[in-house]
CSV table of C-alpha atoms in Angstrom, one decimal:
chain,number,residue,atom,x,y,z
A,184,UNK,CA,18.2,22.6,-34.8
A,185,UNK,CA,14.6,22.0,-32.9
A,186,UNK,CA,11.9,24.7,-34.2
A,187,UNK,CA,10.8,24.2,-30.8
A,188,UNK,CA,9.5,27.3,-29.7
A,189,UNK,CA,9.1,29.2,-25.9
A,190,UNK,CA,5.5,28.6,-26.1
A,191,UNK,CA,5.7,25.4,-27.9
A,192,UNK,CA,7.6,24.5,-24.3
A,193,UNK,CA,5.1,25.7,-22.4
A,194,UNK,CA,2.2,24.2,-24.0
A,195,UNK,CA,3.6,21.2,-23.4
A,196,UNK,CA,5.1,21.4,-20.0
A,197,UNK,CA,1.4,22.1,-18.7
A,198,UNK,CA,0.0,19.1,-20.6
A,199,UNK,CA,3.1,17.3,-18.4
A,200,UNK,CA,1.5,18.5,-15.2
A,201,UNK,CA,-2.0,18.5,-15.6
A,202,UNK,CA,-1.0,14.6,-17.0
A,203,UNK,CA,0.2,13.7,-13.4
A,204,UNK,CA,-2.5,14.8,-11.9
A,205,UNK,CA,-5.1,12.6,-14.0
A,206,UNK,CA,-2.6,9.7,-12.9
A,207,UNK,CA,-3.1,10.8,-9.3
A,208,UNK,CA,-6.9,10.5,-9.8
A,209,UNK,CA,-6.8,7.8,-11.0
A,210,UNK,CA,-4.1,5.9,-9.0
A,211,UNK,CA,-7.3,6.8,-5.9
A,212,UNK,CA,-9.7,5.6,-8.0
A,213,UNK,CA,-8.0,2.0,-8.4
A,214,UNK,CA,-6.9,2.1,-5.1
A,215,UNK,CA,-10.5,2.3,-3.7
A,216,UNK,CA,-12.0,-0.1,-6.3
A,217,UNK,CA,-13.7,2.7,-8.3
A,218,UNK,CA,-13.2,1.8,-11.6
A,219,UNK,CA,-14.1,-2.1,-11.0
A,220,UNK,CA,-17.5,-0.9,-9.3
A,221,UNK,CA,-17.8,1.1,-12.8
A,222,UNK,CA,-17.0,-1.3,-15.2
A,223,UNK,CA,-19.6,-3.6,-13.5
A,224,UNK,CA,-22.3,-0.8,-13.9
A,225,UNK,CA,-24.9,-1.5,-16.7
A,226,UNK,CA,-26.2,1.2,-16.8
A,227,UNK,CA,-24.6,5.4,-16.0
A,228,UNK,CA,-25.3,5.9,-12.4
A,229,UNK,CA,-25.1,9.1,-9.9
A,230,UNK,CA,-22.1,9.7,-7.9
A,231,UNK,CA,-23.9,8.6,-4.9
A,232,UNK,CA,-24.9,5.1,-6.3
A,233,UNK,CA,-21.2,5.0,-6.9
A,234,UNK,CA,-20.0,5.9,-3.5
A,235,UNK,CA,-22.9,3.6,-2.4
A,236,UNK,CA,-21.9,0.3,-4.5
A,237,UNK,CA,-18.1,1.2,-3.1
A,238,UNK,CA,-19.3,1.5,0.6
A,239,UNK,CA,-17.6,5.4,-0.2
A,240,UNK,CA,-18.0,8.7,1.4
A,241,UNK,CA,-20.2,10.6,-1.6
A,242,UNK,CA,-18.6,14.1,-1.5
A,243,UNK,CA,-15.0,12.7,-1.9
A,244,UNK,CA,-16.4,10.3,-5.1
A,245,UNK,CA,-18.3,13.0,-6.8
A,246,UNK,CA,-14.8,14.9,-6.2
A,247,UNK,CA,-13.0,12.2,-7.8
A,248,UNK,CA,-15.4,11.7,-10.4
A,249,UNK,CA,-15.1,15.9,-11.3
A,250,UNK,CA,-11.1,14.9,-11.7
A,251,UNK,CA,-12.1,11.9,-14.3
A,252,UNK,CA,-14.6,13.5,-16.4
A,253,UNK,CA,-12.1,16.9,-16.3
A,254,UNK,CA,-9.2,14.5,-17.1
A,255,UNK,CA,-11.1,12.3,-20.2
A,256,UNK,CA,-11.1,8.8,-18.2
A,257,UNK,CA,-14.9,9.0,-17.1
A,258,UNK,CA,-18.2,10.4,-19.5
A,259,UNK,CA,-20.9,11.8,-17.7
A,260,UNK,CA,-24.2,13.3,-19.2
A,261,UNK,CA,-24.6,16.6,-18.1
A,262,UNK,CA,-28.5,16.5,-18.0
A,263,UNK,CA,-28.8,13.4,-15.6
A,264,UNK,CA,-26.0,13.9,-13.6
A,265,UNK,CA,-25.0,10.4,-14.2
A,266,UNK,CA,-21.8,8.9,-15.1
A,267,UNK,CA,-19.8,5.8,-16.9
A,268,UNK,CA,-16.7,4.5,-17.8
A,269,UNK,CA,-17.1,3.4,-22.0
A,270,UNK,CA,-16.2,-0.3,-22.5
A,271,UNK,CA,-13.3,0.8,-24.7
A,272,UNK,CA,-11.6,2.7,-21.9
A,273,UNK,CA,-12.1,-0.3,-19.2
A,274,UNK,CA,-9.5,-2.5,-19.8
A,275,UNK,CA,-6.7,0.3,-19.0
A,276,UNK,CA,-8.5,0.7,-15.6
A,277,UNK,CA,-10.0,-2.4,-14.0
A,278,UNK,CA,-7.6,-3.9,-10.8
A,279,UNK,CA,-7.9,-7.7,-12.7
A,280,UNK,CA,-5.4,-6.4,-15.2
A,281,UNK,CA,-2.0,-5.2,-15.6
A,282,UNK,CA,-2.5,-1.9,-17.4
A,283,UNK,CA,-2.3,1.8,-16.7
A,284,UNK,CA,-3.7,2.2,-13.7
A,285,UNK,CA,-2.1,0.0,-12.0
A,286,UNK,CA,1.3,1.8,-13.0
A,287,UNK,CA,-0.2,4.9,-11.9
A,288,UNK,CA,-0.6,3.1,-8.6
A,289,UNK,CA,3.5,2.2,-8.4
A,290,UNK,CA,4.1,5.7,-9.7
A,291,UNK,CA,2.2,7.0,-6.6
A,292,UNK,CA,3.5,4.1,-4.6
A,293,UNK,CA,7.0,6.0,-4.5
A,294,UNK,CA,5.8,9.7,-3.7
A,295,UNK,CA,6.0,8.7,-0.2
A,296,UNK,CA,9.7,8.8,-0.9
A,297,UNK,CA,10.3,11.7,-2.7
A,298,UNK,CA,12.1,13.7,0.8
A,299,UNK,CA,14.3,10.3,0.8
A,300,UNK,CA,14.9,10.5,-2.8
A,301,UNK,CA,15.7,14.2,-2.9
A,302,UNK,CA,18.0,14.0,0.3
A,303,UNK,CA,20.0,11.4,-1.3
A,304,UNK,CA,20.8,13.5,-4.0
A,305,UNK,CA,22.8,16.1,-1.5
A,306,UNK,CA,26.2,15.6,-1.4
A,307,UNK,CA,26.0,15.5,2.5
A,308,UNK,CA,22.8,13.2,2.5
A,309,UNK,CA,22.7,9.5,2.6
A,310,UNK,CA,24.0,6.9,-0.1
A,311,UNK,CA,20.5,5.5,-0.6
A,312,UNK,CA,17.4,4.3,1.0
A,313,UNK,CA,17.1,1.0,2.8
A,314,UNK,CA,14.5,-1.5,1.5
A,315,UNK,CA,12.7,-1.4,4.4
A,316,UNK,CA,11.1,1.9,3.3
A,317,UNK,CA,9.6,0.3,0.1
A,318,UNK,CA,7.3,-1.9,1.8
A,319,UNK,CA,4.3,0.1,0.1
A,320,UNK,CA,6.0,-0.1,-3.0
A,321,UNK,CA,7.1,-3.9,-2.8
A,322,UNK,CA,3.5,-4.7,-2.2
A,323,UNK,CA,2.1,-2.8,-5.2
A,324,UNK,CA,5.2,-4.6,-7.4
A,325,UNK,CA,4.1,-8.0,-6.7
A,326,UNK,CA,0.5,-7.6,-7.5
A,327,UNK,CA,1.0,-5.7,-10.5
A,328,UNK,CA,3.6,-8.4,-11.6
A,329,UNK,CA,1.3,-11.0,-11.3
A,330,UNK,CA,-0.3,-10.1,-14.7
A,331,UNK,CA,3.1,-10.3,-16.5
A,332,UNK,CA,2.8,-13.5,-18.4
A,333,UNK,CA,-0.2,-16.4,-19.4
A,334,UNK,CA,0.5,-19.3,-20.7
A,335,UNK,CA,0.9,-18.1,-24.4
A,336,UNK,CA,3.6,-15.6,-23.5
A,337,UNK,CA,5.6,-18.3,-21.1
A,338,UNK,CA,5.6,-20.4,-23.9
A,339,UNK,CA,6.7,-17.9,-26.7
A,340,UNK,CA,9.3,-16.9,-24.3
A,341,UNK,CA,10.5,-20.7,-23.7
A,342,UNK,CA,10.2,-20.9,-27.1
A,343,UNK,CA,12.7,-18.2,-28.2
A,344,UNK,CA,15.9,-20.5,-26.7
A,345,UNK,CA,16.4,-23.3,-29.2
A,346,UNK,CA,15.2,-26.8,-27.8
A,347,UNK,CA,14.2,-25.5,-24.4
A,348,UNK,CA,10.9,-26.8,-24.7
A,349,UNK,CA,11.5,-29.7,-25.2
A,350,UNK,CA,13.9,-30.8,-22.7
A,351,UNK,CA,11.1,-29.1,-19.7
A,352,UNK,CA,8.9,-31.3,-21.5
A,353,UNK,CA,11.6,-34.4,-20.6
A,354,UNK,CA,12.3,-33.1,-16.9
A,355,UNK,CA,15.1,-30.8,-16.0
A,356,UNK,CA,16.3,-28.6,-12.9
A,357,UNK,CA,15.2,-25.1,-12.9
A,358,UNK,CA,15.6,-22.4,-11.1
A,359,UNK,CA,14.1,-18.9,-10.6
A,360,UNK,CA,16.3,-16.3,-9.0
A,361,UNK,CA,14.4,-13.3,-7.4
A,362,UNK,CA,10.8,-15.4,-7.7
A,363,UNK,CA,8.9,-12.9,-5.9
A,364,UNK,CA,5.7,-14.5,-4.9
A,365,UNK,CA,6.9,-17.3,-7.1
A,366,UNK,CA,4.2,-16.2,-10.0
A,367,UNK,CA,6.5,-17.3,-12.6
A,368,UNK,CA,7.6,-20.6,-10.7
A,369,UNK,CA,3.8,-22.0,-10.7
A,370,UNK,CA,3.0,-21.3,-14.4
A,371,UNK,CA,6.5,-22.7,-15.5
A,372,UNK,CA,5.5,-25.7,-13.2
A,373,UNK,CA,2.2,-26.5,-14.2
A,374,UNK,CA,3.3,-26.1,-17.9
A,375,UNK,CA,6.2,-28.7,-17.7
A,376,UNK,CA,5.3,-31.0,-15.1
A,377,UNK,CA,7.9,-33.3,-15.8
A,378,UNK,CA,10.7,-30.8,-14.6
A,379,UNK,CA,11.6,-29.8,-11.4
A,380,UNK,CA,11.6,-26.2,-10.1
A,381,UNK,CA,13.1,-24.1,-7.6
A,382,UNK,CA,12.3,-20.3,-6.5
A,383,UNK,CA,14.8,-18.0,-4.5
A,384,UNK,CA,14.3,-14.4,-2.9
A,385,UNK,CA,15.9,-12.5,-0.4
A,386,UNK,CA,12.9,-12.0,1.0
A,387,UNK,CA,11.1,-14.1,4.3
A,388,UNK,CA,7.3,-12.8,3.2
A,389,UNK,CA,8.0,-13.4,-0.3
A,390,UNK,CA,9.0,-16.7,0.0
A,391,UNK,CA,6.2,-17.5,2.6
A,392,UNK,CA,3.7,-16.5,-0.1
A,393,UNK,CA,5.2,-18.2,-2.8
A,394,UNK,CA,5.1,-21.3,-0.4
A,395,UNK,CA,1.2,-20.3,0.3
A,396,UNK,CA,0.1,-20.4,-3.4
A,397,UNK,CA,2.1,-22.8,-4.9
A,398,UNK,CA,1.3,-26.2,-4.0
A,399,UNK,CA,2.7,-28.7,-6.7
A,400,UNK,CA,4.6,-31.6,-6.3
A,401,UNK,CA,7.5,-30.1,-8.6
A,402,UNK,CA,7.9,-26.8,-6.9
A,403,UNK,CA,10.0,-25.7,-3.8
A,404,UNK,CA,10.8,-22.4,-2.4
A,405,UNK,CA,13.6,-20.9,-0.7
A,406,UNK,CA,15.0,-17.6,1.2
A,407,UNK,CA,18.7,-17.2,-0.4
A,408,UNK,CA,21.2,-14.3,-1.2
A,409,UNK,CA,21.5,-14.2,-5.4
A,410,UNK,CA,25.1,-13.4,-4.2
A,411,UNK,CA,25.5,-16.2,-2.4
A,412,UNK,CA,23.2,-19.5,-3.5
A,413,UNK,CA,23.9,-22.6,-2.4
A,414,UNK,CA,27.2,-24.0,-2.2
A,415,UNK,CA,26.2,-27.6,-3.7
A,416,UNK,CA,24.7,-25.8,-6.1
A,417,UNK,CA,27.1,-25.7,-8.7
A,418,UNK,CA,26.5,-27.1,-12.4
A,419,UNK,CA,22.9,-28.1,-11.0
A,420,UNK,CA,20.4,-26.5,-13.4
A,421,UNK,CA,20.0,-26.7,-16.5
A,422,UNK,CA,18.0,-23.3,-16.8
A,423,UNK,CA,17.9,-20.0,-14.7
A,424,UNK,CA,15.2,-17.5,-15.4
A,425,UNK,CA,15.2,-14.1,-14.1
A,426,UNK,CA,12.9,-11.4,-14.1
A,427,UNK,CA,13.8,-7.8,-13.7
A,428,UNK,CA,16.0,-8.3,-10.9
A,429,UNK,CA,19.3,-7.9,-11.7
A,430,UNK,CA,19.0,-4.0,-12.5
A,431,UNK,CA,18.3,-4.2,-8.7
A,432,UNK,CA,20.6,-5.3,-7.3
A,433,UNK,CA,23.5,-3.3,-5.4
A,434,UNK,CA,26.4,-6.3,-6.8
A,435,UNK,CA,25.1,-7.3,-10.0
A,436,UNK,CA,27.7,-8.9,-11.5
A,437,UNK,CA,28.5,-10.8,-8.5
A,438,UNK,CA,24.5,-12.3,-8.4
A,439,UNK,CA,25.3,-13.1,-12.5
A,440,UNK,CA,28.7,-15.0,-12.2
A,441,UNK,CA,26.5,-17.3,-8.9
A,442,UNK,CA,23.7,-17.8,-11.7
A,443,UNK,CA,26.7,-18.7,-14.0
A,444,UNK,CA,28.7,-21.4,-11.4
A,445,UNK,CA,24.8,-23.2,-10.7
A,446,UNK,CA,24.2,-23.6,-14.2
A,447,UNK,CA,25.0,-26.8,-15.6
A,448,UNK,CA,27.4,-26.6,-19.0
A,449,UNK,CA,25.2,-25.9,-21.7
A,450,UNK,CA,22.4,-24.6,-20.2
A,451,UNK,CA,20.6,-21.5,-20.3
A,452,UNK,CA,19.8,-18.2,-19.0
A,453,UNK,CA,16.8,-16.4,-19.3
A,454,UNK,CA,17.2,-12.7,-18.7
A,455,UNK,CA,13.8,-10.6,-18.8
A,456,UNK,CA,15.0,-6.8,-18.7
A,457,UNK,CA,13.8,-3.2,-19.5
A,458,UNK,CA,13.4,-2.8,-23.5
A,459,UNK,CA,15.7,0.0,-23.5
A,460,UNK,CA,19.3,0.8,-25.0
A,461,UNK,CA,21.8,1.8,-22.9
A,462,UNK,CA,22.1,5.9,-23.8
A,463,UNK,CA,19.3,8.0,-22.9
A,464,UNK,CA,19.0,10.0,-26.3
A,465,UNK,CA,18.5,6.3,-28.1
A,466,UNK,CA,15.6,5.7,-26.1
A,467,UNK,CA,13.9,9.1,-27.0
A,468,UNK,CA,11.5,7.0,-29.7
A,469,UNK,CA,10.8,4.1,-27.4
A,470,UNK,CA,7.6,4.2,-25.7
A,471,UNK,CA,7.3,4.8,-21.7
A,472,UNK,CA,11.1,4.9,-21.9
A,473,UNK,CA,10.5,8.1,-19.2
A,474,UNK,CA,8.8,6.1,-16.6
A,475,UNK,CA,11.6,3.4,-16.3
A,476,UNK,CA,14.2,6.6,-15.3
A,477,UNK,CA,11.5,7.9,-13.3
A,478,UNK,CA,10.8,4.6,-11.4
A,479,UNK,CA,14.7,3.5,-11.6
A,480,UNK,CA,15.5,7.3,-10.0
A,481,UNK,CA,13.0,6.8,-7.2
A,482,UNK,CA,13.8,2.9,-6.8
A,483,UNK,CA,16.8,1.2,-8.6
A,484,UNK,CA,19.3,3.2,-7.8
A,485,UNK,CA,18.8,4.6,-4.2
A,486,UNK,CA,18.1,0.8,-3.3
A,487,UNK,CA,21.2,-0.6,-4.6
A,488,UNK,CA,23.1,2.7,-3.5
A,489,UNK,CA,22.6,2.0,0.2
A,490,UNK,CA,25.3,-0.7,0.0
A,491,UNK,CA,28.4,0.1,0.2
A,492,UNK,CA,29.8,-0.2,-3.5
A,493,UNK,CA,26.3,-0.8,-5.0
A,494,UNK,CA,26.9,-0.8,-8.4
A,495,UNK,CA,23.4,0.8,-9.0
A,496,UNK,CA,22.6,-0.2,-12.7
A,497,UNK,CA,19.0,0.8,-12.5
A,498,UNK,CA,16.0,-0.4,-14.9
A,499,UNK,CA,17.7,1.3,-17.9
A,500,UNK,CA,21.3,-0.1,-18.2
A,501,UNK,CA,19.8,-1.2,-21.3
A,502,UNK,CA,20.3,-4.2,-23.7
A,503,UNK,CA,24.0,-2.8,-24.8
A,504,UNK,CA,25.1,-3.2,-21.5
A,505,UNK,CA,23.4,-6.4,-20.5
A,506,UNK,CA,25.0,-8.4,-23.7
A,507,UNK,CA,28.7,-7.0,-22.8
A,508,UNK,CA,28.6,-8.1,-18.7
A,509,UNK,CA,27.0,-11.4,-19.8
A,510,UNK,CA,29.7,-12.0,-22.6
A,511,UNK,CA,32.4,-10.6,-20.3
A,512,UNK,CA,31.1,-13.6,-17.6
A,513,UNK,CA,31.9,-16.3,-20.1
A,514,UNK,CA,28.2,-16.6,-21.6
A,515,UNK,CA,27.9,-17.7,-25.0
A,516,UNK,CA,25.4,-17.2,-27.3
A,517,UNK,CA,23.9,-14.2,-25.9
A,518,UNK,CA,20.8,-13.3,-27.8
A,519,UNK,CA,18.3,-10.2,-27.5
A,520,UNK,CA,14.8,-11.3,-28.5
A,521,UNK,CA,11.2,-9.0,-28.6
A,522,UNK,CA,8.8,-10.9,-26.3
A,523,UNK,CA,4.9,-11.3,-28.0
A,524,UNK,CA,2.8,-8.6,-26.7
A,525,UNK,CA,5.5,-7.2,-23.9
A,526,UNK,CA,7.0,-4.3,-26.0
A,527,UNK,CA,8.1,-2.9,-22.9
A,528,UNK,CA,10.9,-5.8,-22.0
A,529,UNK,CA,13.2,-7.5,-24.0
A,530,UNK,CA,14.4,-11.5,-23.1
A,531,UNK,CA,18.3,-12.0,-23.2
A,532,UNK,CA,19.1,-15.5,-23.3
A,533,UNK,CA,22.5,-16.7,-23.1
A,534,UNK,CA,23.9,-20.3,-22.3
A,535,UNK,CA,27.0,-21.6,-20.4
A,536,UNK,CA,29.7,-23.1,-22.1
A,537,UNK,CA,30.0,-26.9,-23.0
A,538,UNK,CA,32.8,-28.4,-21.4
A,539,UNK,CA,33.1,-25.7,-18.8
């Protein structure tokens, strides 16, 4: 039985609250390009050198400054009036990272839906909300998941699926389903020349982009349904990587059994997920594990829920339940592996049958 006490509870409860309002802060102050303007200071200066440097109305930046110092993000001396951001502390809160303030920015990114969210939960509201309505949010996902992976990580990643590497090093077929931006598709690409690479999304912009930024001879993009890819598709590829999309979608298992038919027998799947179990009280030790309900709550589910028979996984269906739908599929070999310094996603390979 918990010793937790009344006023154990409420001790803590306040340190919940007066938590999300430091993220609130700073979620402004990385929004405006506070922190960066900071970080590049050498030396502690005013709040109106600050709002100066960030072309900033001074009364609202020495108010936002009041929250940082109040909140432990920002030191200031008392005697000069002047503030600074220790070099220890700039790393979580520079925009050229992906790092706590930019989650605080895709926390604040969904309270613009919190009416949506709440009416969905009345039994006479809607299923879920449209994806149109997560435009903001969509925009802050693809710049935060641009600082995902280097090099290093791709490679320990390829590395986890035996002999991988070596056949991208030969030249193979590959294809990224839910590409985004097609971040992933231009790092795989320059590392493996050799093979050739393909990136799909639903979405018009996001293909547009990836088609912007990605100019190599080995990469094409693509607007196409992960339910329905292309027909003369089947047995194409010898290796599908995916990156937290299927938790998204409203038909998963349908979008996983296409990624099986336009795999070639014997290749491989790459499945980047959550790094969470499957029941909420064996995720009670895993860090952040409440922030993946919180966005999956505000997100996942109501996303998927606005089709009709969404099957609305969200980001924590967890590893247990991954494995089984994969196995259940046909997949063989399906593996959970810890990726290098990502402790907060797990990569589930798996590979299609020989002779299938």
């Amino acid at each position: 039985m918990s010793s937790e006490t009344e006023d154990d509870f409420n001790s803590y409860m306040k340190t919940v609250v007066m938590n999300g309002c430091t993220a609130l802060a700073v979620s402004i102050g990385s929004h405006m390009g506070l922190f960066d303007i900071m970080a590049a200071m050498d030396e502690p200066m005013t709040s109106q050198q600050i709002a100066d440097a960030a072309g900033l109305k001074e009364r609202y930046v020495r108010e936002w400054l009041g929250a940082m110092v109040t909140g432990t993000i920002v030191n200031t001396d008392p005697n000069s009036e002047k503030f600074v951001i220790p070099k220890h502390r700039q790393k979580e809160l520079v925009s050229t990272r992906k790092n706590q303030a930019g989650l605080a920015r895709g926390l604040t990114s969904l309270y613009r839906l919190q009416d949506d969210v709440m009416d969905c939960f009345r039994k006479e509201g809607p299923s879920g909300i449209p994806h149109s309505k997560y435009e903001y949010h969509y925009r802050w996902l693809a710049s935060f998941k641009k600082n995902d992976y280097d090099d290093t990580k791709m490679r320990a990643l390829i590395g986890q699926v035996s002999g991988l590497e070596k056949v991208l090093g030969a030249g193979i077929h590959v294809c990224d389903v839910g590409c985004n931006t097609g971040y992933h598709v231009g790092m795989l690409a320059k590392l493996f020349p050799s093979s050739q690479f393909v990136g799909v999304d639903i979405s018009e912009s996001a293909i547009a982009e990836a088609q912007k930024n990605n100019q190599s001879v080995n990469t094409t993009f693509e607007t196409q349904d992960a339910y329905n890819l292309s027909s003369d598709w089947s047995d194409k590829f010898f290796y599908v990587y995916v990156s937290k999309v299927i938790h998204d979608l409203a038909y998963s298992e349908k979008a996983l059994v296409e990624i099986y038919r336009i795999l070639k027998p014997g290749g491989f799947l790459s499945l980047v997920e959550v790094n969470v179990h499957s029941k909420p009280n064996e995720n009670l030790s895993i860090p952040n594990a409440q922030s993946h309900y919180v966005f999956s709550l505000c997100h996942c589910v109501p996303s998927a829920l606005n089709y009709p028979g969404g099957n609305a996984l969200g980001s924590c269906w967890g590893r247990e339940a991954a494995t089984s739908m994969l196995k259940d599929i046909g997949f063989d070999c399906v593996e959970v592996f810890e990726i290098p310094n990502q402790p907060e996603e797990i990569h589930i390979s798996a590979q299609k049958p020989q002779g299938i």
